[in-house]
Coordinates of C-alpha atoms in Angstrom, one line a residue:
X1 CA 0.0 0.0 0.0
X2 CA 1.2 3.2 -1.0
X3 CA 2.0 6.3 1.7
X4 CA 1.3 10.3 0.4
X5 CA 2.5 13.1 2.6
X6 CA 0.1 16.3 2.2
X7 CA -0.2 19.8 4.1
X8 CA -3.8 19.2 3.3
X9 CA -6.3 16.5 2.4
X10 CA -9.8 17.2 1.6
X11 CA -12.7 14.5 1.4
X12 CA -15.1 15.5 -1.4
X13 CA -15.2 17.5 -4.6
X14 CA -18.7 19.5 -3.9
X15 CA -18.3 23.3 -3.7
X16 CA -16.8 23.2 -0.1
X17 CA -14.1 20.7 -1.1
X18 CA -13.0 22.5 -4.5
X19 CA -13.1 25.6 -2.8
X20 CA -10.9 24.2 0.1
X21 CA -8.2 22.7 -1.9
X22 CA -7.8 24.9 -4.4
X23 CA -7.1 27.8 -2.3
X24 CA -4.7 25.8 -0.1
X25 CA -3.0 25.1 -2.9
X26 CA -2.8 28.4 -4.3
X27 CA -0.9 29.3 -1.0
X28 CA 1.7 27.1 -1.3
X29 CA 0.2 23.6 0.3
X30 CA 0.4 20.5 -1.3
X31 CA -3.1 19.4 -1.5
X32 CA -4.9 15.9 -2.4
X33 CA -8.3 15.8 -2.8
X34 CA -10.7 12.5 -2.7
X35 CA -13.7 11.7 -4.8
X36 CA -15.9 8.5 -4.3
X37 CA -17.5 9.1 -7.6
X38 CA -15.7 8.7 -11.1
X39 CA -16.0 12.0 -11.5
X40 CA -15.2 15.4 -9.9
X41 CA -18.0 17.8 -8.7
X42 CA -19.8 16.1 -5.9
X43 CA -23.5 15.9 -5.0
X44 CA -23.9 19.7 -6.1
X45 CA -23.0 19.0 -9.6
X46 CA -24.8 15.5 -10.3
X47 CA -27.9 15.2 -8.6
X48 CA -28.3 18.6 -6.6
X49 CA -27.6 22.1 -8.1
X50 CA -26.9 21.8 -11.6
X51 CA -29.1 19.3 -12.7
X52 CA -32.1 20.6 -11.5
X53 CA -31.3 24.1 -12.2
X54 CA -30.7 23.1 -15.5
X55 CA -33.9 21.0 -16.0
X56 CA -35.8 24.2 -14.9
X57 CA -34.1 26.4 -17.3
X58 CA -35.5 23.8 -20.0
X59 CA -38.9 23.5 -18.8
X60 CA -39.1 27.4 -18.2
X61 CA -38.0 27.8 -22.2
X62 CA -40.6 25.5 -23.0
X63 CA -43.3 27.1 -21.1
X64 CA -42.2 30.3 -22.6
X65 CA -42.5 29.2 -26.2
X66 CA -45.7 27.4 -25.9
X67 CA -47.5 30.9 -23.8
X68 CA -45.9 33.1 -26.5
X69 CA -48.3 34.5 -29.1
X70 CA -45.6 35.2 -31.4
X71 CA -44.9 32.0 -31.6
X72 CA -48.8 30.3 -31.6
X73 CA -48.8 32.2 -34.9
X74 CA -46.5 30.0 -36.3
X75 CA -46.9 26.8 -34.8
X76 CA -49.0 24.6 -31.9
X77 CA -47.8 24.3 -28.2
X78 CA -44.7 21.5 -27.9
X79 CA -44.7 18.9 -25.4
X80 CA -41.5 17.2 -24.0
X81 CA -40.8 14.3 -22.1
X82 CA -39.1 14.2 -18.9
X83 CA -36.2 12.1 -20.5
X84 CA -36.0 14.6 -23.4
X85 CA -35.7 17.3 -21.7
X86 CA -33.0 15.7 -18.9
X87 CA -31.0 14.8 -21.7
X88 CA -30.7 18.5 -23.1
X89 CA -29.6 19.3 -19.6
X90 CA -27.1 16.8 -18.9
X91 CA -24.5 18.9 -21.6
X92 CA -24.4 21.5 -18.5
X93 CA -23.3 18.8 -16.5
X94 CA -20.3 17.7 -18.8
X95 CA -19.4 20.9 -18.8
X96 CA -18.8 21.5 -15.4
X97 CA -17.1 18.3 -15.0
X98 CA -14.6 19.1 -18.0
X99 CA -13.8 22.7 -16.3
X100 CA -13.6 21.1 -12.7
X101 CA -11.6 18.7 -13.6
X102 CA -9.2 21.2 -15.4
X103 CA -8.9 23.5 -11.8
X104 CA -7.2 20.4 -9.8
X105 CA -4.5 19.5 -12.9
X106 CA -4.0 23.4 -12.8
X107 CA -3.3 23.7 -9.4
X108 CA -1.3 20.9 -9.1
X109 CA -3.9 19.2 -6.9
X110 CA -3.7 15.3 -6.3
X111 CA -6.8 13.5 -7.3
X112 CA -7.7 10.1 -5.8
X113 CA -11.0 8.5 -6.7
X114 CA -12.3 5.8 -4.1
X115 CA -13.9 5.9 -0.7
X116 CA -12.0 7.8 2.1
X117 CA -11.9 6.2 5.4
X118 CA -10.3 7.7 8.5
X119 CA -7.0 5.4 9.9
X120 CA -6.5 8.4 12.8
X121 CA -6.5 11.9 13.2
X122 CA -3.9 12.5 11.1
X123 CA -4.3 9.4 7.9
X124 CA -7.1 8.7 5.6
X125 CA -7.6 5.4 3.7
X126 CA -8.8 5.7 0.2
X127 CA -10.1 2.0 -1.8
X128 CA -10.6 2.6 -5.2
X129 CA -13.4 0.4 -7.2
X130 CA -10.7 -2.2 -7.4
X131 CA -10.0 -2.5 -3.7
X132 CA -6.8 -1.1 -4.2
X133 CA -5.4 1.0 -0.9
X134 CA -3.6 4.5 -0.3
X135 CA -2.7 5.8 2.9
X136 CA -3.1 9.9 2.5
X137 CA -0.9 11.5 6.0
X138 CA -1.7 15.3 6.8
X139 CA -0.9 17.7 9.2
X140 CA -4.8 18.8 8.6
X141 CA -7.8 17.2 6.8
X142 CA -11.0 18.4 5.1
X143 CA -14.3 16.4 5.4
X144 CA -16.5 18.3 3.0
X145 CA -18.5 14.8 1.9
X146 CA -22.0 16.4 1.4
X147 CA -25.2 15.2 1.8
X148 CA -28.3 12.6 0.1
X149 CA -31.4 12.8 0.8
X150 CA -32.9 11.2 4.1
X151 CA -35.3 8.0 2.6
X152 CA -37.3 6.5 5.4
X153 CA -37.2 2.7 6.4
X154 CA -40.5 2.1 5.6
X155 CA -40.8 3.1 1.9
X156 CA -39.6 0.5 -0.4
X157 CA -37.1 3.0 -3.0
X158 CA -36.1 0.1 -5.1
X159 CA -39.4 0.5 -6.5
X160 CA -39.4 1.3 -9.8
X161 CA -42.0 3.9 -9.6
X162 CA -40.6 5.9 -6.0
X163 CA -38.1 7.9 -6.3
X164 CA -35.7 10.6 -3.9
X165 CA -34.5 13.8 -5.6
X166 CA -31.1 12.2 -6.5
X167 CA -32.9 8.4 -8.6
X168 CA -35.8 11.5 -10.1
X169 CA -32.8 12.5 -12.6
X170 CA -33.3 8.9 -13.5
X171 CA -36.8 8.8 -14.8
X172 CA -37.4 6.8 -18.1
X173 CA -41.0 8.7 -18.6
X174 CA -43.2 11.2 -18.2
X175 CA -45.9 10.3 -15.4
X176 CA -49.3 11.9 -16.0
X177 CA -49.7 11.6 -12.3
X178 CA -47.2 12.5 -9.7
X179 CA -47.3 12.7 -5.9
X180 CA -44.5 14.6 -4.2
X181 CA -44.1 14.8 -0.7
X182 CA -42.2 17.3 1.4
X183 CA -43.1 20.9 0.1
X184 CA -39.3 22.3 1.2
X185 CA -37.3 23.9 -1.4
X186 CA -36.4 20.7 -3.3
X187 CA -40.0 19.3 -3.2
X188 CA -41.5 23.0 -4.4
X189 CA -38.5 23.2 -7.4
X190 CA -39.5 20.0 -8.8
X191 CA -43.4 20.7 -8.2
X192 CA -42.6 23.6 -10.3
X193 CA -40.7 21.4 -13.4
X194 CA -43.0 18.7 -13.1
X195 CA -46.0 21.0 -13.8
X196 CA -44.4 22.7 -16.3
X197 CA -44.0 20.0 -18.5
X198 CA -48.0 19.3 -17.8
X199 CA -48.0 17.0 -14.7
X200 CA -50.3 16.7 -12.5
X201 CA -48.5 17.2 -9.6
X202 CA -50.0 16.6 -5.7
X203 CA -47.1 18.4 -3.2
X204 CA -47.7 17.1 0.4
X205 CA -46.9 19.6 3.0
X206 CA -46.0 18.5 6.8
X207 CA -46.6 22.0 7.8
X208 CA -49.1 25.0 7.6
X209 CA -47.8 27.1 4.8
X210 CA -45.4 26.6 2.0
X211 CA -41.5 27.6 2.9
X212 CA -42.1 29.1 6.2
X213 CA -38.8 30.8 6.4
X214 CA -40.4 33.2 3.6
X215 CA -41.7 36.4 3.8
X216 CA -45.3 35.4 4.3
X217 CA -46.5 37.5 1.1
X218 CA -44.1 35.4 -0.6
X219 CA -44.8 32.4 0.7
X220 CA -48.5 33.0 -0.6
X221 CA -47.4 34.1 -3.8
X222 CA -45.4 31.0 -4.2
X223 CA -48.9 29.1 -3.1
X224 CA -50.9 30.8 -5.9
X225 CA -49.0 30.2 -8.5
X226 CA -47.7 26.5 -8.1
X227 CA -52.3 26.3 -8.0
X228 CA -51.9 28.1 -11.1
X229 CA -50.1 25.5 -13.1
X230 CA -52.2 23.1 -11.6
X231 CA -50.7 21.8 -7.8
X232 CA -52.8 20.4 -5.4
X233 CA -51.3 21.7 -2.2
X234 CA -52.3 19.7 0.6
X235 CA -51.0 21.3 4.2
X236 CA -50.4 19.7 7.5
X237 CA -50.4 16.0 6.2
X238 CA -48.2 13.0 7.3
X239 CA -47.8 9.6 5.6
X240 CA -48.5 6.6 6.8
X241 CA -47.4 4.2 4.0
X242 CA -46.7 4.4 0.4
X243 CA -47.5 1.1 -1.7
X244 CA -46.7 0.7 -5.2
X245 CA -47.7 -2.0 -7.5
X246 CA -46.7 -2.0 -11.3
X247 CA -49.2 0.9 -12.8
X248 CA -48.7 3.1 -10.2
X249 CA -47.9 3.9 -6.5
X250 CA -50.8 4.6 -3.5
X251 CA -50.2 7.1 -0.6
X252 CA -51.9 6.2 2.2
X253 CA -52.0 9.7 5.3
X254 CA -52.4 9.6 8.4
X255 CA -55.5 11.9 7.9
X256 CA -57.6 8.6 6.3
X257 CA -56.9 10.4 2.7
X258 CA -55.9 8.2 -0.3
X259 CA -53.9 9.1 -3.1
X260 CA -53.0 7.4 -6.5
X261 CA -50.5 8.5 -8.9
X262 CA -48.1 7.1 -11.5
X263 CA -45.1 7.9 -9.6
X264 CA -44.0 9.2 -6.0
X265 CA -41.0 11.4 -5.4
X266 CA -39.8 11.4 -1.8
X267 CA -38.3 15.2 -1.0
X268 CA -38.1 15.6 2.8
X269 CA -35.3 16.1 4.7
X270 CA -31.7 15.4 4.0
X271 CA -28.8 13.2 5.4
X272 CA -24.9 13.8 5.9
X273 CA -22.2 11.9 4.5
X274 CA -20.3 10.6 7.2
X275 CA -21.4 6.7 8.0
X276 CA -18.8 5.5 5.8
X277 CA -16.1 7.7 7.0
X278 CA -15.1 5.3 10.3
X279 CA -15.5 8.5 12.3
X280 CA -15.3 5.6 15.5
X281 CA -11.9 5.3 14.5
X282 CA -10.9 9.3 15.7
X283 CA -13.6 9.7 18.4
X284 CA -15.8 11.4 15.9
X285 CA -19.5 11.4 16.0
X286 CA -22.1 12.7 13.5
X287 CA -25.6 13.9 15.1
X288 CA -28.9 11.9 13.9
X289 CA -29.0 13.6 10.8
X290 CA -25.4 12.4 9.7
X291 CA -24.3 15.9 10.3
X292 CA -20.9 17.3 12.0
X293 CA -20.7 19.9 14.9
X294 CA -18.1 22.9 14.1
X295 CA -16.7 25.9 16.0
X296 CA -16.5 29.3 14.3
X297 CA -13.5 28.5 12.6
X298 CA -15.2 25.1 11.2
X299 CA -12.9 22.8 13.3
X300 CA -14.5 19.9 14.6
X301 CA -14.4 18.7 17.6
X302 CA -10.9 17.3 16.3
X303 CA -8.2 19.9 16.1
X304 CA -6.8 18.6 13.4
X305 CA -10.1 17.8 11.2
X306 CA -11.9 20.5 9.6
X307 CA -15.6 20.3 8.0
X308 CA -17.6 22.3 5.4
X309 CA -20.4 22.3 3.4
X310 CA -23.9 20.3 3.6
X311 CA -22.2 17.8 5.9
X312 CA -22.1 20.3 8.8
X313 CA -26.1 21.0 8.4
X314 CA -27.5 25.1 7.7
X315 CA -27.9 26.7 5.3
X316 CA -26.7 23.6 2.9
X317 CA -26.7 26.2 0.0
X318 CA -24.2 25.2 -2.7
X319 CA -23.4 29.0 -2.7
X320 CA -22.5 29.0 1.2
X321 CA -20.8 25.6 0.8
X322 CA -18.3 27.1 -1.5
X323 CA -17.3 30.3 1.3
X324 CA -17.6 27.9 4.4
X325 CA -14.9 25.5 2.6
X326 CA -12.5 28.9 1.5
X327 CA -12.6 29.9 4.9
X328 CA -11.8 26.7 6.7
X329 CA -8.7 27.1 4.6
X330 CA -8.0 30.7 5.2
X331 CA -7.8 29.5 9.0
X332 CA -5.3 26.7 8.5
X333 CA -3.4 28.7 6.3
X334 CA -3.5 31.7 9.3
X335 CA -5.1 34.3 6.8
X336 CA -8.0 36.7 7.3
X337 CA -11.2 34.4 7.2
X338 CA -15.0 34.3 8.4
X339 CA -17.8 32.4 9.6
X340 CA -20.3 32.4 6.9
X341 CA -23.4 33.2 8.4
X342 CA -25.1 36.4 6.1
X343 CA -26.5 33.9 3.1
X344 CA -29.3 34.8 0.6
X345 CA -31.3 32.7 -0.6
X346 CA -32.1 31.2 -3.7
X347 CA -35.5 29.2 -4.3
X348 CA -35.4 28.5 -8.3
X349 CA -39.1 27.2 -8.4
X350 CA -41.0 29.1 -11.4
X351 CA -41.0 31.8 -10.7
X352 CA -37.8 31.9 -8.8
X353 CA -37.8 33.3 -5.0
X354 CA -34.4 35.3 -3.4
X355 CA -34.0 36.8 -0.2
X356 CA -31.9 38.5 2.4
X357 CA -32.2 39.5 5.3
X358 CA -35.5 39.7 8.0
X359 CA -38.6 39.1 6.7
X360 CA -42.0 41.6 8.1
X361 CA -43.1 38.5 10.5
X362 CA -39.5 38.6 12.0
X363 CA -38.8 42.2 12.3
X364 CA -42.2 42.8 13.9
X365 CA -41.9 40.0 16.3
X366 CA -38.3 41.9 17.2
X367 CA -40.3 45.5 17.7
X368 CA -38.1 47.0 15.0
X369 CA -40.5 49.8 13.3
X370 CA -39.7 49.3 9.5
X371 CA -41.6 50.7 6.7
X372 CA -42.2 48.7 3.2
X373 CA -41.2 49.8 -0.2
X374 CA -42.7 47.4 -3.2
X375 CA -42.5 47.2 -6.9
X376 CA -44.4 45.1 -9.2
X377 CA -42.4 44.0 -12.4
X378 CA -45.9 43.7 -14.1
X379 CA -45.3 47.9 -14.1
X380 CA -41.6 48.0 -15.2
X381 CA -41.0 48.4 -18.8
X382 CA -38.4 45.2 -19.2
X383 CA -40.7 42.8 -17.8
X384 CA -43.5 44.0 -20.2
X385 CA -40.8 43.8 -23.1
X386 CA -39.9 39.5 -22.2
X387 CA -43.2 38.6 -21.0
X388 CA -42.5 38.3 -17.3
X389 CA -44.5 40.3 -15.7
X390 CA -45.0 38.3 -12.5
X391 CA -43.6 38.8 -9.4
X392 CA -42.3 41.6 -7.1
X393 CA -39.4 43.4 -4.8
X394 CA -40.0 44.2 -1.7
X395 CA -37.5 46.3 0.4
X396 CA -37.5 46.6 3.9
X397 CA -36.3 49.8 5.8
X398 CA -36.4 50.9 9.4
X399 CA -38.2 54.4 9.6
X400 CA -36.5 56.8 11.0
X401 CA -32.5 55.8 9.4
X402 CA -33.7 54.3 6.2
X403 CA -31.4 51.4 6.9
X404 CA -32.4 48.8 4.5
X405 CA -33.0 45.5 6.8
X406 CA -34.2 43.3 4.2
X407 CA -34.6 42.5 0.5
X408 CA -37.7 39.7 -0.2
X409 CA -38.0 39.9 -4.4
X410 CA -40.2 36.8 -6.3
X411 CA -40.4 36.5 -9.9
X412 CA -38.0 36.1 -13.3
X413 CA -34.0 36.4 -12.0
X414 CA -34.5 37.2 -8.5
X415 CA -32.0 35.5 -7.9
X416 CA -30.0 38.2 -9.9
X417 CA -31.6 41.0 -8.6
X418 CA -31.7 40.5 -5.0
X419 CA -27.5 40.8 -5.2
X420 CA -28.1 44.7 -5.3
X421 CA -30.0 45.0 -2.6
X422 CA -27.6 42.8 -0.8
X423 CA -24.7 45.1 -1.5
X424 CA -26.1 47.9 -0.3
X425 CA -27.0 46.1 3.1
X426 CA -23.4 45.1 3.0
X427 CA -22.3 48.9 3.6
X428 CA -21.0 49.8 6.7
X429 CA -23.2 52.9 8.6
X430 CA -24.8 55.8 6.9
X431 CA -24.0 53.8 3.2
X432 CA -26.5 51.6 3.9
X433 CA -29.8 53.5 2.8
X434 CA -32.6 53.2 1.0
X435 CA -31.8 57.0 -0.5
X436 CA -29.1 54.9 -2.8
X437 CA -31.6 53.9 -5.0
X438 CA -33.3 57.0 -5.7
X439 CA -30.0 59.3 -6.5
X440 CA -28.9 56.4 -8.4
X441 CA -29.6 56.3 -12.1
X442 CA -30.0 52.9 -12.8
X443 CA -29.9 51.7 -16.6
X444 CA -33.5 51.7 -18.5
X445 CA -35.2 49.6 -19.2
X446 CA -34.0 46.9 -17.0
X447 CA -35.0 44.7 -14.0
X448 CA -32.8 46.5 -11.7
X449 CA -35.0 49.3 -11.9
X450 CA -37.6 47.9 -9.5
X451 CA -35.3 49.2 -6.6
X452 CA -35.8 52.5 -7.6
X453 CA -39.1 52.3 -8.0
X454 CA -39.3 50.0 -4.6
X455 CA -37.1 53.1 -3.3
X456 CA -39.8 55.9 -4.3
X457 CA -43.1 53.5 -3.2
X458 CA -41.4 53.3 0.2
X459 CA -40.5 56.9 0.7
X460 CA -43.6 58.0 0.3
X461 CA -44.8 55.6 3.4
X462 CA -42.5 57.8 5.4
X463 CA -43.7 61.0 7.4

């Protein structure tokens, strides 16, 4: 068995492990990295992130071309199959492998594919799909292994018509029917592609209301128009079994309700990667969720063993995932670092949803007084010019400073727009204002415009 000597090793190639390695190599360390898959890129870039961003970009396009009346002059709507549709999104995928691949031979980064399994604190066995052995030794090591999704003991997933969010990629067909259950941010994404492509979709929520983190006019929003396309939201529901049989799959709730559809996608809840780590072997243990405790400077409870990513639990955003696995390396290498905590967020249902900071439930409930500025992008001139006219930004300001506390926007590129608002809030003191956005000139016609015109709506709330 071969022995490698490394400053660092880092377990996964997600967005936390890339973003590990690559800047302890760029300081001078000499890095390996391990993937269990046969290629680079991790959960994020196979069956989380990319995948299903990608498939929504599709599904949007075709729901785009088949509302347009341009194009009904020319030609009937276009239906796609699931499959079809997958496949045209998979060359996103390749891509990001090919350019991925290219940043470890750059930086001089050692790859090893197999599964990584700790020896001690300090030595990490890799077995590749041959049941060969290495022994990687480092002063420090990086466990940025991600997460799956959490699939009950009761519901049979070798069944060829239930699924998780990671075997959905999978599907051969197009159900008519589908049942979804867990109405998070992974089960309201896919209840959003599924309908698009003229499912009908039943999303079964455990709670109240839909994404209760939102902004509650958000969170409505985001209710009304899942209905639109044709969701049957049903709130505060549990299951009690799920059978399937060859034609189609039976949901039995622990209301008494019934429901039949020709496939069932399981989307609650989410599980760290660490059972097959042999974390008994350093003292290590994971909480029920698979998930690793970490100080500030995302050391475990292990001096010498860092963690970062989904595998350590909130906000298990690919985005923060990236920043909490650069800054476990800023700390090892003794450079300036931080503990990501300020994240927005980024729903991409149809229309997509972005926030950050407080929402109006939150800042009331902290006796803040705040005022509300709003635009509708059915009233700016861009969104009348592409045809997305739904959706809205909402800013949130304290009264008397004008100290923006929150940006909640919902509709096309929220995603996008919401990052303005965020650098303003950014801004240290008297920078941060909502009086930016009216003595700025902002390009016309364009999305970003909404601020201004959010700006002006919520000035005029002011006495």
């Amino acid at each position: 068995m071969a022995v490698h000597n490394y400053d660092i090793v880092v377990i996964g190639t997600g967005p936390a492990g890339e973003s590990a390695a690559i800047n302890a190599a760029k300081h001078g360390m000499r890095v390996a990295i391990v993937e269990k898959q046969a290629q680079v890129g991790g959960n994020c870039t196979h069956w989380g992130t990319i995948p299903s961003k990608a498939l929504r970009h599709q599904v949007k396009q075709i729901m785009a071309f088949n509302t347009n009346r341009m194009f009904r002059d020319i030609g009937e709507p276009r239906w796609f199959s699931f499959p079809k549709v997958m496949e045209r999104s998979r060359s996103t995928i390749d891509k990001q492998v090919e350019m991925r691949t290219t940043f470890y031979a750059r930086n001089r980064i050692d790859l090893f594919h197999g599964v990584a399994r700790f020896k001690d604190d300090h030595t990490v066995l890799v077995r590749d799909r041959q049941e060969g052995m290495e022994e990687l030794v480092a002063k420090k090591i990086v466990i940025a292994t991600g997460s799956r999704p959490y699939r009950p003991a009761d519901i049979n997933f070798r069944h060829p018509r239930i699924y998780c969010s990671d075997t959905i990629l999978s599907l051969s067909h197009t159900p008519r029917t589908l049942v979804i259950f867990g109405a998070g941010v992974i089960g309201c994404e896919y209840a959003s592609i599924f309908s698009g492509l003229g499912v009908k979709v039943d999303l079964i929520n455990n709670r109240d209301s839909l994404l209760s983190f939102l902004d509650d006019e958000i969170s409505d929003a985001l209710s009304y128009h899942l209905r639109k396309h044709g969701v049957l939201i049903r709130h505060n529901e549990e299951y009690a079994s799920v059978e399937g049989d060859e034609s189609g799959v039976v949901v039995h709730l622990q209301s008494g309700k019934k429901i039949r559809a020709d496939a069932f996608l399981w989307a609650n809840g989410r599980t760290g990667n660490t059972d097959s780590l042999g974390l008994e072997n350093i003292g290590l243990e994971a909480n029920s969720r698979g998930q690793l405790s970490v100080d500030e400077h995302y050391r475990t409870a292990i001096p010498t063993i860092y963690a970062a990513g989904d595998v350590i639990g909130w906000p298990s955003l690919a985005s923060a995932a990236y920043d909490q696995g650069l800054n476990s390396c800023n700390e090892l290498l003794e450079k300036e670092y931080r503990f990501v905590s300020d994240v927005p967020t980024g729903i991409y249902t149809i229309p997509e949803i972005s926030s950050f900071g407080p929402n109006e439930r939150e800042l009331t409930e902290a006796k803040i007084p705040y005022e509300v500025g709003k635009a509708f992008f059915k009233d700016t001139a861009r969104a009348q010019i592409t045809g997305d006219t739904v959706g809205m930004l909402k800013i949130l300001f304290h009264q008397d400073t004008l100290e923006i506390l929150g940006i909640h926007c919902f509709g096309d590129q929220a995603s996008e727009i919401l990052h303005i608002g965020q650098a303003i809030m950014q801004q240290e003191g008297e920078a941060n204002t909502l009086k930016y956005f009216v003595n700025t000139t902002f390009n016309y016609p364009t999305m970003a415009e909404a601020y201004r015109v959010a700006a002006q709506n919520g000035l005029n709330r002011v006495f």
